[in-house]
PDB file of C-alpha atoms in Angstrom:
ATOM      1  CA  MET A1371       7.209   7.032  38.734  1.00 74.00           C
ATOM      2  CA  ALA A1372       3.797   8.024  38.779  1.00 88.00           C
ATOM      3  CA  ILE A1373       2.012   9.132  35.412  1.00 95.00           C
ATOM      4  CA  GLU A1374      -0.880  11.714  36.593  1.00 96.00           C
ATOM      5  CA  SER A1375      -0.952  13.392  33.231  1.00 97.00           C
ATOM      6  CA  ILE A1376      -1.088  12.595  29.703  1.00 98.00           C
ATOM      7  CA  ALA A1377      -1.582  13.950  26.700  1.00 98.00           C
ATOM      8  CA  ILE A1378      -3.189  11.878  23.705  1.00 98.00           C
ATOM      9  CA  LEU A1379      -1.926  13.258  20.318  1.00 98.00           C
ATOM     10  CA  GLY A1380      -4.632  11.782  18.015  1.00 97.00           C
ATOM     11  CA  THR A1381      -7.814  10.751  19.349  1.00 97.00           C
ATOM     12  CA  GLY A1382      -8.947   8.693  17.054  1.00 94.00           C
ATOM     13  CA  LEU A1383     -10.184   4.900  17.479  1.00 95.00           C
ATOM     14  CA  ILE A1384      -7.115   3.496  19.387  1.00 96.00           C
ATOM     15  CA  GLY A1385      -6.100   7.175  21.081  1.00 97.00           C
ATOM     16  CA  ALA A1386      -9.333   7.748  22.568  1.00 97.00           C
ATOM     17  CA  SER A1387      -9.579   3.523  23.125  1.00 97.00           C
ATOM     18  CA  VAL A1388      -6.774   4.418  25.236  1.00 98.00           C
ATOM     19  CA  GLY A1389      -8.326   7.196  27.439  1.00 98.00           C
ATOM     20  CA  LEU A1390     -11.497   4.880  27.554  1.00 98.00           C
ATOM     21  CA  ALA A1391      -9.316   2.072  29.116  1.00 98.00           C
ATOM     22  CA  LEU A1392      -7.544   4.393  31.169  1.00 98.00           C
ATOM     23  CA  ARG A1393     -10.087   5.501  33.074  1.00 97.00           C
ATOM     24  CA  ALA A1394     -12.495   2.298  33.098  1.00 97.00           C
ATOM     25  CA  ASN A1395      -8.996   0.476  35.048  1.00 97.00           C
ATOM     26  CA  GLY A1396      -8.676   3.510  37.161  1.00 97.00           C
ATOM     27  CA  PHE A1397      -6.312   6.265  36.310  1.00 97.00           C
ATOM     28  CA  ALA A1398      -7.896   9.428  37.720  1.00 96.00           C
ATOM     29  CA  GLY A1399      -4.781  12.198  36.606  1.00 97.00           C
ATOM     30  CA  SER A1400      -6.150  14.573  33.933  1.00 97.00           C
ATOM     31  CA  ILE A1401      -6.220  13.293  30.145  1.00 98.00           C
ATOM     32  CA  ALA A1402      -5.232  16.078  27.512  1.00 98.00           C
ATOM     33  CA  GLY A1403      -6.467  15.264  24.049  1.00 98.00           C
ATOM     34  CA  TRP A1404      -5.864  16.517  20.719  1.00 98.00           C
ATOM     35  CA  ASP A1405      -6.809  15.737  16.882  1.00 97.00           C
ATOM     36  CA  PRO A1406      -6.768  17.354  13.757  1.00 95.00           C
ATOM     37  CA  ASN A1407     -10.121  16.462  13.073  1.00 95.00           C
ATOM     38  CA  PRO A1408     -11.845  18.787  15.423  1.00 95.00           C
ATOM     39  CA  ALA A1409     -15.038  16.416  15.076  1.00 95.00           C
ATOM     40  CA  GLU A1410     -12.660  13.443  16.404  1.00 95.00           C
ATOM     41  CA  LEU A1411     -11.919  15.328  19.374  1.00 96.00           C
ATOM     42  CA  HIS A1412     -15.191  16.270  20.746  1.00 97.00           C
ATOM     43  CA  THR A1413     -16.260  13.176  20.010  1.00 97.00           C
ATOM     44  CA  ALA A1414     -13.196  12.290  22.329  1.00 97.00           C
ATOM     45  CA  LEU A1415     -14.048  14.582  24.994  1.00 97.00           C
ATOM     46  CA  ARG A1416     -18.173  13.327  24.923  1.00 97.00           C
ATOM     47  CA  ARG A1417     -17.855   9.670  25.539  1.00 97.00           C
ATOM     48  CA  GLU A1418     -14.805  10.766  28.221  1.00 97.00           C
ATOM     49  CA  ALA A1419     -11.943   9.340  26.575  1.00 97.00           C
ATOM     50  CA  ILE A1420      -9.923  12.533  27.656  1.00 98.00           C
ATOM     51  CA  THR A1421     -10.485  15.272  30.331  1.00 97.00           C
ATOM     52  CA  VAL A1422      -9.885  18.173  28.563  1.00 97.00           C
ATOM     53  CA  ILE A1423      -9.402  19.451  24.807  1.00 97.00           C
ATOM     54  CA  ALA A1424      -6.383  20.788  23.904  1.00 97.00           C
ATOM     55  CA  ASP A1425      -5.855  24.173  22.270  1.00 94.00           C
ATOM     56  CA  ASP A1426      -1.899  23.828  21.717  1.00 97.00           C
ATOM     57  CA  PRO A1427      -1.437  20.273  21.576  1.00 97.00           C
ATOM     58  CA  LEU A1428       2.939  21.421  21.767  1.00 98.00           C
ATOM     59  CA  ALA A1429       2.052  23.300  25.285  1.00 97.00           C
ATOM     60  CA  ALA A1430      -0.021  20.130  26.594  1.00 98.00           C
ATOM     61  CA  ALA A1431       2.839  17.838  26.124  1.00 98.00           C
ATOM     62  CA  THR A1432       5.151  20.369  27.737  1.00 98.00           C
ATOM     63  CA  GLU A1433       2.731  19.972  30.647  1.00 97.00           C
ATOM     64  CA  ALA A1434       2.381  15.610  30.990  1.00 98.00           C
ATOM     65  CA  ASP A1435       4.248  12.876  32.325  1.00 97.00           C
ATOM     66  CA  LEU A1436       3.568  10.950  29.116  1.00 97.00           C
ATOM     67  CA  ILE A1437       2.647  11.648  25.816  1.00 98.00           C
ATOM     68  CA  LEU A1438       0.935   9.036  23.640  1.00 98.00           C
ATOM     69  CA  LEU A1439       1.493   9.663  19.806  1.00 98.00           C
ATOM     70  CA  GLY A1440      -1.467   8.039  17.778  1.00 95.00           C
ATOM     71  CA  GLY A1441      -2.395   8.494  14.239  1.00 90.00           C
ATOM     72  CA  PRO A1442      -0.772   7.306  10.906  1.00 94.00           C
ATOM     73  CA  VAL A1443       3.455   6.387  11.173  1.00 96.00           C
ATOM     74  CA  PHE A1444       4.677   9.411   9.317  1.00 97.00           C
ATOM     75  CA  THR A1445       2.161  11.827  11.657  1.00 96.00           C
ATOM     76  CA  ILE A1446       4.061   9.707  14.750  1.00 97.00           C
ATOM     77  CA  LEU A1447       7.315  10.699  12.584  1.00 98.00           C
ATOM     78  CA  GLU A1448       6.638  14.756  12.711  1.00 98.00           C
ATOM     79  CA  TRP A1449       5.274  14.713  16.478  1.00 98.00           C
ATOM     80  CA  LEU A1450       9.083  12.717  17.523  1.00 97.00           C
ATOM     81  CA  ASP A1451      10.867  15.612  15.685  1.00 98.00           C
ATOM     82  CA  ARG A1452       8.661  18.407  17.080  1.00 98.00           C
ATOM     83  CA  LEU A1453       8.329  17.296  20.371  1.00 98.00           C
ATOM     84  CA  ALA A1454      12.176  15.997  21.610  1.00 97.00           C
ATOM     85  CA  PRO A1455      13.362  19.660  21.930  1.00 97.00           C
ATOM     86  CA  ILE A1456      10.931  20.594  23.966  1.00 98.00           C
ATOM     87  CA  LEU A1457      10.346  18.033  26.585  1.00 97.00           C
ATOM     88  CA  ARG A1458      12.344  17.386  29.572  1.00 95.00           C
ATOM     89  CA  ASP A1459      14.344  15.013  30.778  1.00 92.00           C
ATOM     90  CA  TYR A1460      11.954  13.053  33.193  1.00 92.00           C
ATOM     91  CA  GLN A1461       9.285  13.255  30.263  1.00 95.00           C
ATOM     92  CA  PHE A1462       8.098   9.896  28.622  1.00 96.00           C
ATOM     93  CA  VAL A1463       6.485   9.506  25.223  1.00 97.00           C
ATOM     94  CA  THR A1464       5.389   6.392  23.551  1.00 97.00           C
ATOM     95  CA  ASP A1465       3.161   5.981  20.084  1.00 98.00           C
ATOM     96  CA  VAL A1466       1.033   3.201  18.789  1.00 97.00           C
ATOM     97  CA  GLY A1467       1.969   3.193  15.991  1.00 96.00           C
ATOM     98  CA  SER A1468       2.115  -0.607  13.497  1.00 96.00           C
ATOM     99  CA  VAL A1469       5.264  -0.145  11.990  1.00 97.00           C
ATOM    100  CA  LYS A1470       8.759   0.356  14.669  1.00 97.00           C
ATOM    101  CA  GLY A1471      11.682  -0.066  12.336  1.00 96.00           C
ATOM    102  CA  VAL A1472      11.234   3.487  10.809  1.00 97.00           C
ATOM    103  CA  ILE A1473      10.213   4.921  14.095  1.00 97.00           C
ATOM    104  CA  CYS A1474      13.003   3.285  16.238  1.00 95.00           C
ATOM    105  CA  ASN A1475      15.794   4.647  13.468  1.00 94.00           C
ATOM    106  CA  HIS A1476      13.793   8.250  13.651  1.00 95.00           C
ATOM    107  CA  ALA A1477      13.822   8.396  17.291  1.00 95.00           C
ATOM    108  CA  GLY A1478      17.616   7.536  17.493  1.00 91.00           C
ATOM    109  CA  GLY A1479      19.750  10.522  19.042  1.00 91.00           C
ATOM    110  CA  LYS A1480      16.349  12.511  19.854  1.00 93.00           C
ATOM    111  CA  TYR A1481      15.325  10.672  22.972  1.00 94.00           C
ATOM    112  CA  ASN A1482      16.492   8.340  25.947  1.00 91.00           C
ATOM    113  CA  GLY A1483      20.035   9.721  26.261  1.00 90.00           C
ATOM    114  CA  PRO A1484      21.597  11.975  28.533  1.00 91.00           C
ATOM    115  CA  GLY A1485      18.847  15.059  29.525  1.00 92.00           C
ATOM    116  CA  GLN A1486      16.295  13.931  26.735  1.00 93.00           C
ATOM    117  CA  PRO A1487      13.090  13.026  27.046  1.00 95.00           C
ATOM    118  CA  GLY A1488      12.341   9.052  27.201  1.00 94.00           C
ATOM    119  CA  PHE A1489      10.645   6.972  24.374  1.00 95.00           C
ATOM    120  CA  LEU A1490       9.248   3.570  24.574  1.00 95.00           C
ATOM    121  CA  PRO A1491       7.888   2.659  21.424  1.00 96.00           C
ATOM    122  CA  GLY A1492       4.801   0.429  21.434  1.00 97.00           C
ATOM    123  CA  HIS A1493       1.901  -1.188  19.280  1.00 97.00           C
ATOM    124  CA  PRO A1494      -1.401  -2.752  20.513  1.00 97.00           C
ATOM    125  CA  MET A1495      -2.253  -5.461  18.175  1.00 96.00           C
ATOM    126  CA  ALA A1496      -5.759  -4.521  18.402  1.00 93.00           C
ATOM    127  CA  GLY A1497      -8.350  -2.520  16.401  1.00 85.00           C
ATOM    128  CA  LYS A1498     -11.262  -2.428  14.534  1.00 85.00           C
ATOM    129  CA  GLU A1499     -12.616  -2.465  10.452  1.00 83.00           C
ATOM    130  CA  VAL A1500     -13.860   0.885  11.485  1.00 85.00           C
ATOM    131  CA  SER A1501     -12.088   4.035  12.822  1.00 87.00           C
ATOM    132  CA  GLY A1502     -12.641   7.189  14.626  1.00 93.00           C
ATOM    133  CA  ALA A1503     -13.574   8.074  18.548  1.00 94.00           C
ATOM    134  CA  GLU A1504     -17.295   6.645  18.026  1.00 95.00           C
ATOM    135  CA  ASN A1505     -15.808   3.150  17.676  1.00 94.00           C
ATOM    136  CA  ALA A1506     -13.902   3.614  20.671  1.00 94.00           C
ATOM    137  CA  ASP A1507     -13.803   0.747  23.308  1.00 96.00           C
ATOM    138  CA  ALA A1508     -12.823   0.556  27.223  1.00 97.00           C
ATOM    139  CA  SER A1509     -12.365  -2.866  26.257  1.00 97.00           C
ATOM    140  CA  LEU A1510     -10.897  -3.137  23.280  1.00 97.00           C
ATOM    141  CA  PHE A1511      -7.077  -4.384  24.715  1.00 97.00           C
ATOM    142  CA  ASP A1512      -8.427  -6.969  26.910  1.00 96.00           C
ATOM    143  CA  GLY A1513      -6.846 -10.054  26.213  1.00 95.00           C
ATOM    144  CA  ALA A1514      -4.974  -8.544  23.502  1.00 96.00           C
ATOM    145  CA  VAL A1515      -1.013  -8.052  22.757  1.00 97.00           C
ATOM    146  CA  TRP A1516       0.916  -5.063  23.580  1.00 98.00           C
ATOM    147  CA  LEU A1517       4.379  -5.283  21.646  1.00 97.00           C
ATOM    148  CA  PHE A1518       6.537  -3.174  22.739  1.00 96.00           C
ATOM    149  CA  THR A1519      10.264  -2.206  21.045  1.00 94.00           C
ATOM    150  CA  VAL A1520      13.419  -1.053  22.393  1.00 82.00           C
ATOM    151  CA  CYS A1521      15.680   1.499  20.886  1.00 73.00           C
ATOM    152  CA  SER A1522      19.343   0.867  20.679  1.00 63.00           C
ATOM    153  CA  PRO A1523      20.455   3.364  24.479  1.00 57.00           C
ATOM    154  CA  ALA A1524      22.530   6.416  24.012  1.00 53.00           C
ATOM    155  CA  GLU A1525      26.174   5.654  24.929  1.00 49.00           C
ATOM    156  CA  GLY A1526      25.682   6.037  29.158  1.00 45.00           C
ATOM    157  CA  SER A1527      21.785   5.892  29.050  1.00 49.00           C
ATOM    158  CA  SER A1528      20.103   2.779  30.112  1.00 51.00           C
ATOM    159  CA  PRO A1529      17.924   0.865  27.192  1.00 56.00           C
ATOM    160  CA  SER A1530      14.150   2.768  27.411  1.00 63.00           C
ATOM    161  CA  ALA A1531      12.444  -0.032  28.728  1.00 58.00           C
ATOM    162  CA  GLN A1532      14.178   0.552  31.926  1.00 64.00           C
ATOM    163  CA  LEU A1533      13.193   4.098  32.626  1.00 77.00           C
ATOM    164  CA  PRO A1534      10.756   4.353  35.263  1.00 87.00           C
ATOM    165  CA  ALA A1535       8.358   6.019  33.382  1.00 89.00           C
ATOM    166  CA  ALA A1536       8.389   3.172  30.956  1.00 92.00           C
ATOM    167  CA  GLN A1537       7.989   0.685  33.869  1.00 94.00           C
ATOM    168  CA  ALA A1538       4.828   2.231  34.954  1.00 95.00           C
ATOM    169  CA  TRP A1539       3.359   2.816  31.302  1.00 96.00           C
ATOM    170  CA  ARG A1540       4.418  -0.908  30.902  1.00 96.00           C
ATOM    171  CA  ALA A1541       1.816  -1.380  34.404  1.00 97.00           C
ATOM    172  CA  TRP A1542      -0.973   0.491  33.132  1.00 97.00           C
ATOM    173  CA  VAL A1543      -1.326  -1.220  30.007  1.00 98.00           C
ATOM    174  CA  ALA A1544      -1.441  -4.557  31.916  1.00 98.00           C
ATOM    175  CA  ARG A1545      -4.246  -2.934  33.771  1.00 97.00           C
ATOM    176  CA  CYS A1546      -6.042  -2.492  30.512  1.00 97.00           C
ATOM    177  CA  GLY A1547      -6.052  -6.225  30.242  1.00 97.00           C
ATOM    178  CA  ALA A1548      -3.422  -6.246  27.381  1.00 98.00           C
ATOM    179  CA  ARG A1549      -0.153  -8.723  27.367  1.00 97.00           C
ATOM    180  CA  ILE A1550       3.041  -7.355  27.114  1.00 97.00           C
ATOM    181  CA  ILE A1551       5.634  -8.554  24.441  1.00 97.00           C
ATOM    182  CA  ASP A1552       8.664  -7.262  23.938  1.00 95.00           C
ATOM    183  CA  MET A1553      10.842  -7.888  20.707  1.00 94.00           C
ATOM    184  CA  ASP A1554      12.685  -5.638  18.648  1.00 94.00           C
ATOM    185  CA  PRO A1555      11.851  -3.441  15.572  1.00 96.00           C
ATOM    186  CA  GLU A1556      13.348  -5.582  12.871  1.00 96.00           C
ATOM    187  CA  ARG A1557      11.845  -8.635  13.916  1.00 97.00           C
ATOM    188  CA  HIS A1558       7.735  -6.599  14.849  1.00 97.00           C
ATOM    189  CA  ASP A1559       8.350  -5.296  11.308  1.00 98.00           C
ATOM    190  CA  VAL A1560       8.609  -8.919   9.719  1.00 98.00           C
ATOM    191  CA  LEU A1561       5.998 -10.352  12.217  1.00 97.00           C
ATOM    192  CA  CYS A1562       3.179  -7.668  11.409  1.00 98.00           C
ATOM    193  CA  ALA A1563       3.755  -7.971   7.760  1.00 98.00           C
ATOM    194  CA  TRP A1564       2.416 -11.558   8.078  1.00 98.00           C
ATOM    195  CA  ILE A1565       0.008 -11.741  11.044  1.00 96.00           C
ATOM    196  CA  SER A1566      -1.720  -7.934  10.399  1.00 96.00           C
ATOM    197  CA  HIS A1567      -0.882  -6.344   6.815  1.00 97.00           C
ATOM    198  CA  LEU A1568      -1.102  -9.488   4.820  1.00 98.00           C
ATOM    199  CA  PRO A1569      -4.420 -10.208   6.411  1.00 96.00           C
ATOM    200  CA  GLN A1570      -5.474  -6.756   5.299  1.00 96.00           C
ATOM    201  CA  PHE A1571      -4.027  -6.719   1.981  1.00 97.00           C
ATOM    202  CA  VAL A1572      -5.785  -9.529   1.095  1.00 97.00           C
ATOM    203  CA  SER A1573      -9.025  -8.903   2.310  1.00 96.00           C
ATOM    204  CA  THR A1574      -8.748  -4.881  -0.037  1.00 97.00           C
ATOM    205  CA  ALA A1575      -7.762  -7.104  -3.081  1.00 97.00           C
ATOM    206  CA  MET A1576     -10.669  -9.713  -2.354  1.00 95.00           C
ATOM    207  CA  CYS A1577     -13.421  -6.568  -1.483  1.00 93.00           C
ATOM    208  CA  ALA A1578     -11.845  -4.906  -5.010  1.00 94.00           C
ATOM    209  CA  LEU A1579     -12.172  -7.988  -6.760  1.00 93.00           C
ATOM    210  CA  LEU A1580     -15.314  -8.596  -5.751  1.00 91.00           C
ATOM    211  CA  GLU A1581     -16.549  -5.133  -6.385  1.00 90.00           C
ATOM    212  CA  ASP A1582     -14.834  -5.235  -9.673  1.00 90.00           C
ATOM    213  CA  GLU A1583     -16.962  -8.557 -10.692  1.00 87.00           C
ATOM    214  CA  PHE A1584     -20.568  -7.867  -9.434  1.00 85.00           C
ATOM    215  CA  ALA A1585     -21.030  -4.393  -8.713  1.00 81.00           C
ATOM    216  CA  ALA A1586     -23.442  -4.289 -11.423  1.00 72.00           C
ATOM    217  CA  ASN A1587     -25.237  -7.315  -9.687  1.00 74.00           C
ATOM    218  CA  ALA A1588     -25.212  -6.314  -6.001  1.00 67.00           C
ATOM    219  CA  ASP A1589     -27.898  -8.182  -5.148  1.00 71.00           C
ATOM    220  CA  LEU A1590     -25.818 -11.357  -5.541  1.00 69.00           C
ATOM    221  CA  LEU A1591     -23.462 -10.242  -2.289  1.00 70.00           C
ATOM    222  CA  PRO A1592     -26.137 -10.667   0.483  1.00 73.00           C
ATOM    223  CA  THR A1593     -26.276 -14.040  -0.550  1.00 79.00           C
ATOM    224  CA  GLY A1594     -22.952 -14.554   0.820  1.00 80.00           C
ATOM    225  CA  GLY A1595     -22.491 -15.885   4.162  1.00 84.00           C
ATOM    226  CA  ARG A1596     -20.615 -15.839   6.921  1.00 86.00           C
ATOM    227  CA  ALA A1597     -17.602 -16.382   5.214  1.00 88.00           C
ATOM    228  CA  LEU A1598     -17.844 -13.845   2.911  1.00 88.00           C
ATOM    229  CA  ARG A1599     -18.079 -11.017   5.668  1.00 88.00           C
ATOM    230  CA  GLU A1600     -15.159 -12.767   7.575  1.00 90.00           C
ATOM    231  CA  MET A1601     -12.870 -12.633   4.602  1.00 91.00           C
ATOM    232  CA  THR A1602     -13.964  -8.760   3.917  1.00 91.00           C
ATOM    233  CA  ARG A1603     -14.638  -7.214   7.137  1.00 91.00           C
ATOM    234  CA  LEU A1604     -11.156  -6.006   6.928  1.00 92.00           C
ATOM    235  CA  GLY A1605     -11.641  -4.099   3.125  1.00 92.00           C
ATOM    236  CA  SER A1606     -13.692  -1.602   5.289  1.00 90.00           C
ATOM    237  CA  SER A1607     -10.842  -0.492   7.075  1.00 91.00           C
ATOM    238  CA  PRO A1608      -9.118   3.710   5.680  1.00 88.00           C
ATOM    239  CA  PHE A1609      -6.554   3.915   3.336  1.00 93.00           C
ATOM    240  CA  SER A1610      -5.416   6.910   5.325  1.00 87.00           C
ATOM    241  CA  MET A1611      -4.257   4.733   7.737  1.00 86.00           C
ATOM    242  CA  TRP A1612      -2.604   1.996   5.457  1.00 95.00           C
ATOM    243  CA  ARG A1613      -0.932   4.102   3.353  1.00 96.00           C
ATOM    244  CA  ASP A1614       1.364   5.005   5.814  1.00 97.00           C
ATOM    245  CA  ILE A1615       2.073   1.195   6.518  1.00 97.00           C
ATOM    246  CA  ALA A1616       2.989  -0.065   3.026  1.00 98.00           C
ATOM    247  CA  HIS A1617       5.130   2.919   2.502  1.00 98.00           C
ATOM    248  CA  THR A1618       7.346   1.891   5.505  1.00 98.00           C
ATOM    249  CA  ASN A1619       7.073  -1.725   5.792  1.00 98.00           C
ATOM    250  CA  THR A1620       7.257  -2.392   2.054  1.00 98.00           C
ATOM    251  CA  ASP A1621       9.930  -4.990   2.043  1.00 98.00           C
ATOM    252  CA  ALA A1622       8.028  -6.935   4.535  1.00 98.00           C
ATOM    253  CA  ILE A1623       4.366  -6.826   3.196  1.00 98.00           C
ATOM    254  CA  ALA A1624       6.236  -7.596  -0.323  1.00 98.00           C
ATOM    255  CA  ALA A1625       7.780 -10.674   0.518  1.00 98.00           C
ATOM    256  CA  SER A1626       4.413 -11.873   2.730  1.00 98.00           C
ATOM    257  CA  LEU A1627       2.406 -11.144  -0.314  1.00 98.00           C
ATOM    258  CA  LEU A1628       4.593 -12.782  -2.985  1.00 98.00           C
ATOM    259  CA  ALA A1629       4.850 -16.040  -0.492  1.00 98.00           C
ATOM    260  CA  LEU A1630       1.039 -15.652  -1.178  1.00 98.00           C
ATOM    261  CA  GLU A1631       0.892 -15.495  -4.235  1.00 98.00           C
ATOM    262  CA  GLN A1632       2.907 -18.582  -4.800  1.00 98.00           C
ATOM    263  CA  ARG A1633       1.157 -20.444  -2.626  1.00 97.00           C
ATOM    264  CA  LEU A1634      -2.514 -19.504  -4.563  1.00 98.00           C
ATOM    265  CA  ALA A1635      -0.629 -20.796  -7.638  1.00 98.00           C
ATOM    266  CA  HIS A1636       0.218 -23.454  -6.249  1.00 97.00           C
ATOM    267  CA  ILE A1637      -3.772 -24.382  -4.805  1.00 97.00           C
ATOM    268  CA  ARG A1638      -4.903 -22.988  -8.441  1.00 98.00           C
ATOM    269  CA  GLU A1639      -2.526 -25.748 -10.257  1.00 98.00           C
ATOM    270  CA  ASN A1640      -3.530 -28.716  -7.910  1.00 98.00           C
ATOM    271  CA  LEU A1641      -7.486 -28.187  -7.554  1.00 98.00           C
ATOM    272  CA  LYS A1642      -7.768 -31.575  -8.771  1.00 98.00           C
ATOM    273  CA  THR A1643      -4.315 -33.501  -6.607  1.00 97.00           C
ATOM    274  CA  PRO A1644      -3.873 -35.456  -3.832  1.00 96.00           C
ATOM    275  CA  GLU A1645      -1.764 -31.957  -3.397  1.00 96.00           C
ATOM    276  CA  LEU A1646      -4.834 -29.927  -1.967  1.00 97.00           C
ATOM    277  CA  ARG A1647      -5.915 -32.247   0.666  1.00 97.00           C
ATOM    278  CA  ASP A1648      -2.183 -31.287   1.466  1.00 97.00           C
ATOM    279  CA  GLU A1649      -2.996 -28.019   1.859  1.00 97.00           C
ATOM    280  CA  PHE A1650      -6.101 -28.529   3.860  1.00 96.00           C
ATOM    281  CA  ASP A1651      -4.298 -30.722   6.259  1.00 96.00           C
ATOM    282  CA  ARG A1652      -1.724 -27.623   6.877  1.00 95.00           C
ATOM    283  CA  ALA A1653      -3.939 -25.276   7.321  1.00 95.00           C
ATOM    284  CA  ASN A1654      -6.052 -26.949  10.070  1.00 95.00           C
ATOM    285  CA  ARG A1655      -2.985 -27.606  11.840  1.00 94.00           C
ATOM    286  CA  PHE A1656      -2.365 -24.324  12.246  1.00 92.00           C
ATOM    287  CA  ARG A1657      -5.824 -23.187  13.696  1.00 89.00           C
ATOM    288  CA  LEU A1658      -5.398 -25.938  15.891  1.00 90.00           C
ATOM    289  CA  ARG A1659      -2.133 -23.983  17.098  1.00 85.00           C
ATOM    290  CA  ASP A1660      -4.730 -20.955  17.647  1.00 77.00           C
ATOM    291  CA  PRO A1661      -6.181 -20.924  21.667  1.00 65.00           C
ATOM    292  CA  ARG A1662      -8.077 -18.155  20.435  1.00 68.00           C
ATOM    293  CA  LYS A1663     -10.349 -20.331  17.637  1.00 62.00           C
ATOM    294  CA  PRO A1664     -14.068 -20.054  17.859  1.00 60.00           C
TER     295      PRO A1664
END
């Protein structure tokens, strides 16, 4: 199946970056865009991430081969409910949400069955600490991992990843430079709690701590070097996106935070013992395994 028309519902950083990446890699079809923030929508149009502004997002969705759902997790859940009754079985939905278990469960019974639209949950492991279409980037997904999770198929239907539209979309994702990995939604949420959500909350906590400690002495902060900038970069991320992640992946995030608390306590208690060297050795081994390290 060829994808000739796309509707992007949510033209912020990721949604607009998808549009730019598709254009940069040869997509010549129409890309309709809609966003609750008119300023974001007009920025996406000005930057040519979309080809037309959709006055009615539901009408735009019914006219598209593929519908991409951006925005926070709760917004994606709402779109899944609103779209399921009005889409045809040849239409295909995907998303870019950061939590997959709740999304897969919510889609159950509404998608991928006989006479129902297709749905393949997705999560590009790419982003920035700043939001908005103005910061969108056509190369954002180049070299990044794009995770796909498979919802349990309805009786008598094929898994969503095997749908012709899903295969066509995966091919476009690969053309945009992303490396595709498939995993079940539970594994996805645990993995992302450790490699994505934990770093965000660590940076948020560190920034909040430094704000409390040094807000009255702001002249001290510019003395921080690269380490401080790197450790606090994610502290600029918007709460509007992370609220939904915290609400829908609570257990996995809490488990990773508790493990980190225990590790920090261990370091605190061993600042003058050989155990501290062991911690540095473990950290060094981990970094050696990362092929992307500078």
